[in-house]
Structure formats: structure tokens, C-alpha cells
Amino acid sequence: MSDLSPKPAAGVSRRTVARATAAAGLAALFGAASGTARAGAATRLGPRTLDVSVPSAALGRSAPVRLILPSDFGTRPERRYPVLYLLHGAHDDYTSWTRETDIEAFTEDRGLIVAMPDAGPTGIPTVWRGGPDYETFQVEEVPALLARDYRASGVQAVAGVSTGGYGAMAHAARHPGAFKAAASYSGILDTTAPGVPAIMDAIVARENLPAQSLWGHPLLNALTWRDFNPRTRATGLRGTALYVSQGSGVGPGSGDPLPGVLESALWPSAQGFAGALALLGIRATTHFYSGGGHDWPYWKREFTASWPMLAPALGVPE
């Protein structure tokens, strides 16, 4: 069979040619995606990064997802890829992971898709009471899009910060087997722990949304609150590789007092969640550290620490 791959010109390395070929393939993909009604509009942001607008029945509108594609996506049309979902926190958006971290450089040549779906202004990716269903959007609609249009293999892991950490554990617990691994960095992991319903209500109120529009009243609608609580749904996490990290928010390294106070308020929730896992005999890697704040400098460190757990679950290099 004749070799149809491009030959490197004199003085040009094979790596350079490979990158150019990949870029050409990605450019063709983006052009095709932008004209495809199924995937919605795609905006190219860089050689591997794009924003896709996803029509969603669960949300009743289109919503954005930021994707980082594998380095060889344009040159390996036969290959399918695992997906790492990264979820944002409260009062932030789907751009946070690329804005606050080096996730694009970190995942280069690791052979996976990174998907960062929108979770609305509160960052709580759940089924809202009489409102949008971000759980279905993230757990069903986005994976279907990735399998259909971006060659996702079906092997998935999920990680998130703050309310995204809630989403990571809630999604994995409520959909057993859907994710090979789940990681939470300062997540809200026991939504009915003392003081936590007030935190959830404050997140909702800050976005000027109606009171109790999340899951209703914590007492009058206690069954609904339990149904969406990672701690009470923890049995669904059996067989999933887990990473849970949380700072105490007090002591050395707490820095800005406000992030430290919030981190401290969530400490009992994370401890209670980890205790529930232990009672059920469900293994988890935990990192409870002194000090720290509810902020990206700590979450970036914890993501790196969790990678040796995430990588094998995804089947990609550490």
C-alpha cells in the first residue's frame, strides 16, 4: 500500500508536520461542526479547544460546553477517546477550568477529551424543582453528543470544585457505573448536614432566584433533599474510584478569611461523607488538610494530586 502521509520538507521535523496535519484535521472538524445542526454552533478557541452550543431538551434551551480535544484527534479518525468531565463552581461558568488552570497543556498527548459543561449561574448541576435539569444535560445529553460527533468511547470520569464537586459525586452516586472515577475538591457532599442547607439557599439567593427553587424546603421536602444528597446516595458509588479533598479553613495557609470561612463551613459535610463511605466499606482516597481556602490555588493542587487516581480509570498515561 502506498504511503499517503505527508512527507516532511527538508529542515522540518516530523513532529512539526504531525502537529500541522492535526491542526488541519481539527480545522476541518470545526468547520463541519459549525454547520451541523445536531451539535449546534462550534467556536474554535485554539488548536485543540472549542466551545460547542448544545441544544438541550432538559434545559429548554441551548447551553455551552467547552471541549479540549486530544492532540491526535485530527489524524486518528478511527480512534475513540475517554472523557474527563470537569465541573465548575458556584457563580462561575464553563470557562473556569481553562481560565484558572493549565488543563490544556496538562492533557496534551494524554489521549482524552476534556469536557466542561455549563451548570448555570449557581453551578449546582441538579434537577431543579420545576426548573432546568442540569443533571440530565450533563449525564445524558452531553455524553450523547460526544459519542456521536467527537468519538467518545463511553469511558468517563468526573471531577469538580465546590458545587461542581457536589455534582461529581451526585452524578456518580445517582448513576452507578456511568463514571469510572469521581473527584471532589471542596465539594458540598452532605447537603443536609447542619448549616449546609443555608449555604445552598444563599447560593440560590445570590443569583436572585426564587427561594426554595432548588429542591424545595429542606424539611417539608426532605425526601427530595435526601434523593439528591451524595451522602445518602453513597451506595451508588461502590466500584467507582473516588477522591475527596477538603481543607479545614483555619490555621496556617488559610489566606483570605472569606474563602477560609466557607472552607471551614464545609469541613463537617466532607467528613460526614467520608465517614459514610467508610461505614459502607467503599474505598476512597481522601485528603483532609489543615488551613486552605475555598479557592483555585488549593483546587489546582488537589486536581494534580488526584490525577494518579483519575488516569488509570480513564486508561490514559499519568
C-alpha positions as YAML, in Angstrom:
chain: A
units: angstrom
residues:
- id: 1
  name: MET
  ca: [0.00, 0.00, 0.00]
- id: 2
  name: SER
  ca: [1.39, 3.40, -0.89]
- id: 3
  name: ASP
  ca: [2.24, 5.85, 1.85]
- id: 4
  name: LEU
  ca: [-0.17, 8.80, 1.56]
- id: 5
  name: SER
  ca: [1.03, 10.63, 4.66]
- id: 6
  name: PRO
  ca: [2.69, 14.00, 4.04]
- id: 7
  name: LYS
  ca: [6.48, 13.91, 3.75]
- id: 8
  name: PRO
  ca: [8.43, 16.40, 5.85]
- id: 9
  name: ALA
  ca: [10.27, 19.04, 3.91]
- id: 10
  name: ALA
  ca: [13.99, 19.49, 4.48]
- id: 11
  name: GLY
  ca: [14.66, 21.08, 7.83]
- id: 12
  name: VAL
  ca: [11.13, 20.42, 9.12]
- id: 13
  name: SER
  ca: [10.73, 17.84, 11.89]
- id: 14
  name: ARG
  ca: [8.21, 15.03, 11.75]
- id: 15
  name: ARG
  ca: [6.70, 16.39, 14.98]
- id: 16
  name: THR
  ca: [6.07, 19.74, 13.27]
- id: 17
  name: VAL
  ca: [4.44, 18.02, 10.30]
- id: 18
  name: ALA
  ca: [2.33, 15.90, 12.65]
- id: 19
  name: ARG
  ca: [1.13, 18.98, 14.51]
- id: 20
  name: ALA
  ca: [0.34, 20.76, 11.24]
- id: 21
  name: THR
  ca: [-1.60, 17.74, 9.99]
- id: 22
  name: ALA
  ca: [-3.52, 17.54, 13.27]
- id: 23
  name: ALA
  ca: [-4.31, 21.24, 13.09]
- id: 24
  name: ALA
  ca: [-5.63, 20.83, 9.54]
- id: 25
  name: GLY
  ca: [-7.78, 17.92, 10.64]
- id: 26
  name: LEU
  ca: [-9.16, 19.89, 13.56]
- id: 27
  name: ALA
  ca: [-9.87, 22.86, 11.32]
- id: 28
  name: ALA
  ca: [-11.90, 20.61, 9.07]
- id: 29
  name: LEU
  ca: [-13.75, 19.24, 12.08]
- id: 30
  name: PHE
  ca: [-14.59, 22.70, 13.44]
- id: 31
  name: GLY
  ca: [-15.79, 23.80, 10.05]
- id: 32
  name: ALA
  ca: [-18.03, 20.79, 9.79]
- id: 33
  name: ALA
  ca: [-19.29, 21.15, 13.35]
- id: 34
  name: SER
  ca: [-20.19, 24.79, 12.87]
- id: 35
  name: GLY
  ca: [-22.53, 23.80, 10.08]
- id: 36
  name: THR
  ca: [-24.10, 20.85, 11.88]
- id: 37
  name: ALA
  ca: [-27.47, 21.42, 13.49]
- id: 38
  name: ARG
  ca: [-27.06, 18.36, 15.72]
- id: 39
  name: ALA
  ca: [-24.08, 19.75, 17.58]
- id: 40
  name: GLY
  ca: [-25.08, 23.40, 17.38]
- id: 41
  name: ALA
  ca: [-22.56, 26.14, 16.73]
- id: 42
  name: ALA
  ca: [-18.88, 25.39, 17.42]
- id: 43
  name: THR
  ca: [-16.39, 28.17, 18.04]
- id: 44
  name: ARG
  ca: [-12.73, 27.38, 17.73]
- id: 45
  name: LEU
  ca: [-10.61, 28.92, 20.52]
- id: 46
  name: GLY
  ca: [-7.27, 27.24, 19.87]
- id: 47
  name: PRO
  ca: [-5.62, 24.26, 18.20]
- id: 48
  name: ARG
  ca: [-7.47, 21.80, 20.48]
- id: 49
  name: THR
  ca: [-10.09, 23.88, 22.29]
- id: 50
  name: LEU
  ca: [-13.60, 24.79, 21.19]
- id: 51
  name: ASP
  ca: [-16.93, 25.89, 22.60]
- id: 52
  name: VAL
  ca: [-19.97, 23.96, 21.45]
- id: 53
  name: SER
  ca: [-23.57, 25.12, 21.85]
- id: 54
  name: VAL
  ca: [-25.66, 22.06, 22.73]
- id: 55
  name: PRO
  ca: [-29.43, 22.06, 22.10]
- id: 56
  name: SER
  ca: [-30.92, 20.67, 25.31]
- id: 57
  name: ALA
  ca: [-34.43, 19.37, 25.90]
- id: 58
  name: ALA
  ca: [-33.59, 19.05, 29.61]
- id: 59
  name: LEU
  ca: [-32.83, 22.76, 29.88]
- id: 60
  name: GLY
  ca: [-35.31, 24.02, 27.31]
- id: 61
  name: ARG
  ca: [-32.53, 25.95, 25.57]
- id: 62
  name: SER
  ca: [-29.05, 25.55, 24.15]
- id: 63
  name: ALA
  ca: [-26.18, 25.55, 26.63]
- id: 64
  name: PRO
  ca: [-22.41, 25.74, 26.16]
- id: 65
  name: VAL
  ca: [-19.78, 23.07, 26.66]
- id: 66
  name: ARG
  ca: [-16.06, 23.77, 26.36]
- id: 67
  name: LEU
  ca: [-14.09, 20.90, 24.87]
- id: 68
  name: ILE
  ca: [-10.38, 20.15, 24.75]
- id: 69
  name: LEU
  ca: [-9.74, 17.53, 22.10]
- id: 70
  name: PRO
  ca: [-6.85, 15.05, 22.03]
- id: 71
  name: SER
  ca: [-3.66, 16.09, 20.27]
- id: 72
  name: ASP
  ca: [-4.10, 13.38, 17.62]
- id: 73
  name: PHE
  ca: [-7.84, 13.87, 17.11]
- id: 74
  name: GLY
  ca: [-7.44, 15.18, 13.57]
- id: 75
  name: THR
  ca: [-5.02, 12.46, 12.45]
- id: 76
  name: ARG
  ca: [-6.60, 9.36, 14.04]
- id: 77
  name: PRO
  ca: [-10.16, 9.24, 12.67]
- id: 78
  name: GLU
  ca: [-10.50, 5.60, 13.71]
- id: 79
  name: ARG
  ca: [-9.71, 6.23, 17.36]
- id: 80
  name: ARG
  ca: [-12.22, 6.73, 20.17]
- id: 81
  name: TYR
  ca: [-11.36, 8.54, 23.38]
- id: 82
  name: PRO
  ca: [-12.25, 8.53, 27.09]
- id: 83
  name: VAL
  ca: [-13.75, 11.70, 28.54]
- id: 84
  name: LEU
  ca: [-12.87, 13.65, 31.66]
- id: 85
  name: TYR
  ca: [-15.71, 15.94, 32.74]
- id: 86
  name: LEU
  ca: [-14.64, 18.97, 34.77]
- id: 87
  name: LEU
  ca: [-17.43, 20.83, 36.59]
- id: 88
  name: HIS
  ca: [-17.32, 24.46, 37.66]
- id: 89
  name: GLY
  ca: [-18.30, 26.01, 40.98]
- id: 90
  name: ALA
  ca: [-20.93, 28.48, 42.12]
- id: 91
  name: HIS
  ca: [-21.20, 31.91, 40.47]
- id: 92
  name: ASP
  ca: [-18.76, 30.83, 37.78]
- id: 93
  name: ASP
  ca: [-19.14, 29.18, 34.38]
- id: 94
  name: TYR
  ca: [-17.90, 26.53, 31.99]
- id: 95
  name: THR
  ca: [-14.78, 28.57, 31.13]
- id: 96
  name: SER
  ca: [-13.34, 28.43, 34.65]
- id: 97
  name: TRP
  ca: [-11.08, 25.40, 34.25]
- id: 98
  name: THR
  ca: [-9.29, 26.84, 31.22]
- id: 99
  name: ARG
  ca: [-9.18, 30.29, 32.82]
- id: 100
  name: GLU
  ca: [-7.82, 29.18, 36.19]
- id: 101
  name: THR
  ca: [-5.68, 26.14, 35.34]
- id: 102
  name: ASP
  ca: [-3.29, 24.81, 32.71]
- id: 103
  name: ILE
  ca: [-5.62, 21.93, 31.84]
- id: 104
  name: GLU
  ca: [-4.97, 22.35, 28.10]
- id: 105
  name: ALA
  ca: [-1.21, 21.88, 28.48]
- id: 106
  name: PHE
  ca: [-1.65, 19.23, 31.18]
- id: 107
  name: THR
  ca: [-3.75, 16.96, 28.93]
- id: 108
  name: GLU
  ca: [-1.68, 17.36, 25.78]
- id: 109
  name: ASP
  ca: [-0.65, 13.97, 24.36]
- id: 110
  name: ARG
  ca: [-2.64, 12.12, 27.03]
- id: 111
  name: GLY
  ca: [-5.27, 10.83, 24.61]
- id: 112
  name: LEU
  ca: [-8.50, 12.02, 26.17]
- id: 113
  name: ILE
  ca: [-11.32, 14.50, 25.65]
- id: 114
  name: VAL
  ca: [-11.89, 17.08, 28.39]
- id: 115
  name: ALA
  ca: [-15.49, 18.33, 28.59]
- id: 116
  name: MET
  ca: [-16.52, 21.32, 30.72]
- id: 117
  name: PRO
  ca: [-20.33, 21.65, 30.60]
- id: 118
  name: ASP
  ca: [-22.37, 24.59, 31.80]
- id: 119
  name: ALA
  ca: [-24.22, 24.25, 35.11]
- id: 120
  name: GLY
  ca: [-25.99, 27.59, 35.21]
- id: 121
  name: PRO
  ca: [-25.15, 30.60, 37.40]
- id: 122
  name: THR
  ca: [-25.31, 28.69, 40.68]
- id: 123
  name: GLY
  ca: [-23.11, 25.88, 39.41]
- id: 124
  name: ILE
  ca: [-25.40, 23.30, 41.07]
- id: 125
  name: PRO
  ca: [-25.83, 20.62, 38.37]
- id: 126
  name: THR
  ca: [-29.05, 19.01, 39.51]
- id: 127
  name: VAL
  ca: [-32.74, 18.69, 38.71]
- id: 128
  name: TRP
  ca: [-34.22, 21.96, 39.90]
- id: 129
  name: ARG
  ca: [-37.73, 22.00, 41.37]
- id: 130
  name: GLY
  ca: [-39.94, 22.87, 38.41]
- id: 131
  name: GLY
  ca: [-36.93, 24.24, 36.59]
- id: 132
  name: PRO
  ca: [-33.95, 23.21, 34.46]
- id: 133
  name: ASP
  ca: [-32.50, 19.70, 34.62]
- id: 134
  name: TYR
  ca: [-28.72, 20.16, 34.58]
- id: 135
  name: GLU
  ca: [-28.21, 16.56, 35.70]
- id: 136
  name: THR
  ca: [-29.73, 15.14, 32.52]
- id: 137
  name: PHE
  ca: [-27.88, 17.73, 30.46]
- id: 138
  name: GLN
  ca: [-24.51, 16.73, 31.90]
- id: 139
  name: VAL
  ca: [-25.02, 12.99, 32.38]
- id: 140
  name: GLU
  ca: [-27.03, 12.12, 29.26]
- id: 141
  name: GLU
  ca: [-27.19, 14.86, 26.64]
- id: 142
  name: VAL
  ca: [-23.55, 15.95, 26.57]
- id: 143
  name: PRO
  ca: [-22.19, 12.37, 26.55]
- id: 144
  name: ALA
  ca: [-24.56, 11.52, 23.69]
- id: 145
  name: LEU
  ca: [-23.22, 14.48, 21.72]
- id: 146
  name: LEU
  ca: [-19.61, 13.48, 22.40]
- id: 147
  name: ALA
  ca: [-20.22, 9.87, 21.38]
- id: 148
  name: ARG
  ca: [-21.97, 10.91, 18.18]
- id: 149
  name: ASP
  ca: [-19.84, 13.82, 16.99]
- id: 150
  name: TYR
  ca: [-16.49, 13.59, 18.82]
- id: 151
  name: ARG
  ca: [-15.77, 9.85, 19.01]
- id: 152
  name: ALA
  ca: [-16.11, 9.49, 22.78]
- id: 153
  name: SER
  ca: [-15.57, 5.88, 23.84]
- id: 154
  name: GLY
  ca: [-18.00, 5.76, 26.76]
- id: 155
  name: VAL
  ca: [-15.22, 5.56, 29.38]
- id: 156
  name: GLN
  ca: [-15.80, 8.55, 31.68]
- id: 157
  name: ALA
  ca: [-14.56, 10.22, 34.84]
- id: 158
  name: VAL
  ca: [-15.88, 13.36, 36.51]
- id: 159
  name: ALA
  ca: [-14.31, 15.92, 38.84]
- id: 160
  name: GLY
  ca: [-15.40, 19.28, 40.15]
- id: 161
  name: VAL
  ca: [-14.78, 22.16, 42.52]
- id: 162
  name: SER
  ca: [-17.23, 23.41, 45.16]
- id: 163
  name: THR
  ca: [-20.75, 22.91, 43.76]
- id: 164
  name: GLY
  ca: [-19.06, 21.08, 40.89]
- id: 165
  name: GLY
  ca: [-17.59, 18.73, 43.48]
- id: 166
  name: TYR
  ca: [-21.17, 18.16, 44.61]
- id: 167
  name: GLY
  ca: [-22.08, 17.42, 41.01]
- id: 168
  name: ALA
  ca: [-19.24, 14.97, 40.53]
- id: 169
  name: MET
  ca: [-20.26, 12.84, 43.50]
- id: 170
  name: ALA
  ca: [-24.00, 13.25, 42.97]
- id: 171
  name: HIS
  ca: [-23.78, 12.25, 39.29]
- id: 172
  name: ALA
  ca: [-21.64, 9.20, 40.07]
- id: 173
  name: ALA
  ca: [-23.86, 8.15, 43.00]
- id: 174
  name: ARG
  ca: [-27.16, 8.66, 41.20]
- id: 175
  name: HIS
  ca: [-25.93, 6.94, 38.03]
- id: 176
  name: PRO
  ca: [-23.93, 3.94, 39.22]
- id: 177
  name: GLY
  ca: [-21.43, 2.71, 36.67]
- id: 178
  name: ALA
  ca: [-21.66, 5.77, 34.44]
- id: 179
  name: PHE
  ca: [-18.27, 7.06, 35.65]
- id: 180
  name: LYS
  ca: [-15.13, 5.05, 36.32]
- id: 181
  name: ALA
  ca: [-13.92, 7.69, 38.78]
- id: 182
  name: ALA
  ca: [-15.18, 10.79, 40.59]
- id: 183
  name: ALA
  ca: [-13.23, 13.50, 42.39]
- id: 184
  name: SER
  ca: [-14.40, 16.35, 44.60]
- id: 185
  name: TYR
  ca: [-12.31, 19.35, 45.59]
- id: 186
  name: SER
  ca: [-14.03, 21.25, 48.44]
- id: 187
  name: GLY
  ca: [-17.37, 19.87, 47.29]
- id: 188
  name: ILE
  ca: [-20.73, 20.04, 49.07]
- id: 189
  name: LEU
  ca: [-21.04, 16.34, 49.83]
- id: 190
  name: ASP
  ca: [-23.70, 16.19, 52.53]
- id: 191
  name: THR
  ca: [-26.38, 18.69, 51.59]
- id: 192
  name: THR
  ca: [-28.42, 18.09, 54.75]
- id: 193
  name: ALA
  ca: [-25.54, 18.49, 57.23]
- id: 194
  name: PRO
  ca: [-26.07, 21.26, 59.82]
- id: 195
  name: GLY
  ca: [-25.68, 24.65, 58.19]
- id: 196
  name: VAL
  ca: [-25.36, 23.31, 54.63]
- id: 197
  name: PRO
  ca: [-28.99, 23.94, 53.54]
- id: 198
  name: ALA
  ca: [-28.44, 27.59, 54.47]
- id: 199
  name: ILE
  ca: [-25.33, 27.65, 52.27]
- id: 200
  name: MET
  ca: [-27.29, 26.17, 49.37]
- id: 201
  name: ASP
  ca: [-30.07, 28.72, 49.88]
- id: 202
  name: ALA
  ca: [-27.51, 31.53, 49.93]
- id: 203
  name: ILE
  ca: [-26.05, 30.36, 46.61]
- id: 204
  name: VAL
  ca: [-29.53, 30.41, 45.08]
- id: 205
  name: ALA
  ca: [-30.37, 33.80, 46.59]
- id: 206
  name: ARG
  ca: [-27.16, 35.39, 45.31]
- id: 207
  name: GLU
  ca: [-28.34, 34.72, 41.75]
- id: 208
  name: ASN
  ca: [-31.74, 36.32, 42.53]
- id: 209
  name: LEU
  ca: [-33.56, 33.03, 42.03]
- id: 210
  name: PRO
  ca: [-36.75, 32.23, 43.93]
- id: 211
  name: ALA
  ca: [-36.33, 30.83, 47.42]
- id: 212
  name: GLN
  ca: [-36.67, 27.03, 47.60]
- id: 213
  name: SER
  ca: [-36.47, 26.78, 43.79]
- id: 214
  name: LEU
  ca: [-33.67, 24.24, 44.14]
- id: 215
  name: TRP
  ca: [-35.24, 21.24, 45.93]
- id: 216
  name: GLY
  ca: [-37.93, 22.95, 47.96]
- id: 217
  name: HIS
  ca: [-37.91, 23.38, 51.73]
- id: 218
  name: PRO
  ca: [-35.23, 21.30, 53.50]
- id: 219
  name: LEU
  ca: [-37.78, 19.94, 55.99]
- id: 220
  name: LEU
  ca: [-41.07, 19.95, 54.09]
- id: 221
  name: ASN
  ca: [-39.35, 18.44, 51.06]
- id: 222
  name: ALA
  ca: [-36.84, 16.34, 52.99]
- id: 223
  name: LEU
  ca: [-37.23, 13.30, 50.73]
- id: 224
  name: THR
  ca: [-36.22, 15.35, 47.70]
- id: 225
  name: TRP
  ca: [-33.20, 16.76, 49.55]
- id: 226
  name: ARG
  ca: [-32.18, 13.22, 50.52]
- id: 227
  name: ASP
  ca: [-32.62, 11.95, 46.98]
- id: 228
  name: PHE
  ca: [-30.10, 14.48, 45.65]
- id: 229
  name: ASN
  ca: [-27.68, 14.18, 48.58]
- id: 230
  name: PRO
  ca: [-24.37, 12.42, 47.73]
- id: 231
  name: ARG
  ca: [-24.09, 11.11, 51.29]
- id: 232
  name: THR
  ca: [-27.48, 9.41, 51.32]
- id: 233
  name: ARG
  ca: [-26.92, 8.04, 47.81]
- id: 234
  name: ALA
  ca: [-23.39, 6.83, 48.63]
- id: 235
  name: THR
  ca: [-24.16, 3.15, 47.96]
- id: 236
  name: GLY
  ca: [-24.25, 4.06, 44.28]
- id: 237
  name: LEU
  ca: [-20.53, 4.86, 44.47]
- id: 238
  name: ARG
  ca: [-19.47, 1.28, 45.12]
- id: 239
  name: GLY
  ca: [-16.98, 0.26, 42.45]
- id: 240
  name: THR
  ca: [-16.14, 3.84, 41.46]
- id: 241
  name: ALA
  ca: [-12.64, 5.17, 42.12]
- id: 242
  name: LEU
  ca: [-13.07, 8.15, 44.45]
- id: 243
  name: TYR
  ca: [-11.02, 11.14, 45.57]
- id: 244
  name: VAL
  ca: [-12.25, 13.57, 48.23]
- id: 245
  name: SER
  ca: [-10.28, 16.62, 49.40]
- id: 246
  name: GLN
  ca: [-11.22, 19.37, 51.82]
- id: 247
  name: GLY
  ca: [-9.42, 21.99, 53.88]
- id: 248
  name: SER
  ca: [-10.26, 22.95, 57.43]
- id: 249
  name: GLY
  ca: [-10.21, 26.64, 56.52]
- id: 250
  name: VAL
  ca: [-8.48, 27.55, 59.75]
- id: 251
  name: GLY
  ca: [-4.85, 27.67, 60.76]
- id: 252
  name: PRO
  ca: [-1.75, 28.26, 58.63]
- id: 253
  name: GLY
  ca: [-2.38, 28.77, 54.93]
- id: 254
  name: SER
  ca: [-5.97, 29.92, 55.22]
- id: 255
  name: GLY
  ca: [-5.14, 33.22, 53.48]
- id: 256
  name: ASP
  ca: [-8.14, 35.42, 52.63]
- id: 257
  name: PRO
  ca: [-10.59, 35.00, 55.53]
- id: 258
  name: LEU
  ca: [-13.74, 34.69, 53.40]
- id: 259
  name: PRO
  ca: [-12.63, 31.61, 51.39]
- id: 260
  name: GLY
  ca: [-11.28, 30.22, 54.66]
- id: 261
  name: VAL
  ca: [-14.63, 30.66, 56.39]
- id: 262
  name: LEU
  ca: [-16.52, 28.90, 53.59]
- id: 263
  name: GLU
  ca: [-14.00, 26.07, 53.51]
- id: 264
  name: SER
  ca: [-14.40, 25.67, 57.25]
- id: 265
  name: ALA
  ca: [-18.20, 25.59, 56.94]
- id: 266
  name: LEU
  ca: [-17.99, 22.67, 54.51]
- id: 267
  name: TRP
  ca: [-15.48, 20.66, 56.55]
- id: 268
  name: PRO
  ca: [-18.13, 18.70, 58.56]
- id: 269
  name: SER
  ca: [-20.03, 17.89, 55.35]
- id: 270
  name: ALA
  ca: [-16.96, 16.34, 53.74]
- id: 271
  name: GLN
  ca: [-16.04, 14.48, 56.93]
- id: 272
  name: GLY
  ca: [-19.55, 13.08, 57.22]
- id: 273
  name: PHE
  ca: [-19.49, 11.94, 53.60]
- id: 274
  name: ALA
  ca: [-16.15, 10.21, 54.03]
- id: 275
  name: GLY
  ca: [-17.43, 8.56, 57.21]
- id: 276
  name: ALA
  ca: [-20.49, 7.26, 55.38]
- id: 277
  name: LEU
  ca: [-18.28, 5.74, 52.69]
- id: 278
  name: ALA
  ca: [-16.16, 4.03, 55.36]
- id: 279
  name: LEU
  ca: [-19.22, 2.56, 57.08]
- id: 280
  name: LEU
  ca: [-20.37, 1.15, 53.74]
- id: 281
  name: GLY
  ca: [-16.95, -0.32, 53.05]
- id: 282
  name: ILE
  ca: [-16.50, 1.89, 49.97]
- id: 283
  name: ARG
  ca: [-12.87, 2.79, 49.42]
- id: 284
  name: ALA
  ca: [-11.88, 6.39, 48.72]
- id: 285
  name: THR
  ca: [-8.70, 8.39, 48.62]
- id: 286
  name: THR
  ca: [-9.15, 11.32, 50.99]
- id: 287
  name: HIS
  ca: [-7.03, 14.38, 51.68]
- id: 288
  name: PHE
  ca: [-8.23, 16.46, 54.61]
- id: 289
  name: TYR
  ca: [-5.72, 19.22, 55.22]
- id: 290
  name: SER
  ca: [-5.26, 22.00, 57.76]
- id: 291
  name: GLY
  ca: [-5.98, 25.52, 56.60]
- id: 292
  name: GLY
  ca: [-6.69, 26.22, 52.97]
- id: 293
  name: GLY
  ca: [-9.41, 28.26, 51.38]
- id: 294
  name: HIS
  ca: [-12.32, 27.75, 49.05]
- id: 295
  name: ASP
  ca: [-10.32, 28.86, 46.04]
- id: 296
  name: TRP
  ca: [-8.39, 27.77, 42.96]
- id: 297
  name: PRO
  ca: [-4.84, 27.66, 44.36]
- id: 298
  name: TYR
  ca: [-5.91, 24.71, 46.52]
- id: 299
  name: TRP
  ca: [-8.12, 23.08, 43.89]
- id: 300
  name: LYS
  ca: [-5.34, 23.10, 41.28]
- id: 301
  name: ARG
  ca: [-3.07, 21.33, 43.75]
- id: 302
  name: GLU
  ca: [-5.75, 18.79, 44.58]
- id: 303
  name: PHE
  ca: [-6.51, 18.06, 40.93]
- id: 304
  name: THR
  ca: [-2.83, 17.23, 40.40]
- id: 305
  name: ALA
  ca: [-2.88, 15.03, 43.50]
- id: 306
  name: SER
  ca: [-5.97, 13.19, 42.24]
- id: 307
  name: TRP
  ca: [-4.58, 12.54, 38.76]
- id: 308
  name: PRO
  ca: [-2.92, 9.21, 39.68]
- id: 309
  name: MET
  ca: [-6.43, 8.00, 40.55]
- id: 310
  name: LEU
  ca: [-8.18, 9.55, 37.52]
- id: 311
  name: ALA
  ca: [-5.65, 8.45, 34.88]
- id: 312
  name: PRO
  ca: [-5.90, 4.67, 35.38]
- id: 313
  name: ALA
  ca: [-9.70, 4.89, 35.50]
- id: 314
  name: LEU
  ca: [-9.62, 6.64, 32.12]
- id: 315
  name: GLY
  ca: [-6.90, 4.37, 30.75]
- id: 316
  name: VAL
  ca: [-4.55, 7.24, 29.93]
- id: 317
  name: PRO
  ca: [-0.94, 7.99, 30.94]
- id: 318
  name: GLU
  ca: [-0.23, 9.55, 34.31]
...
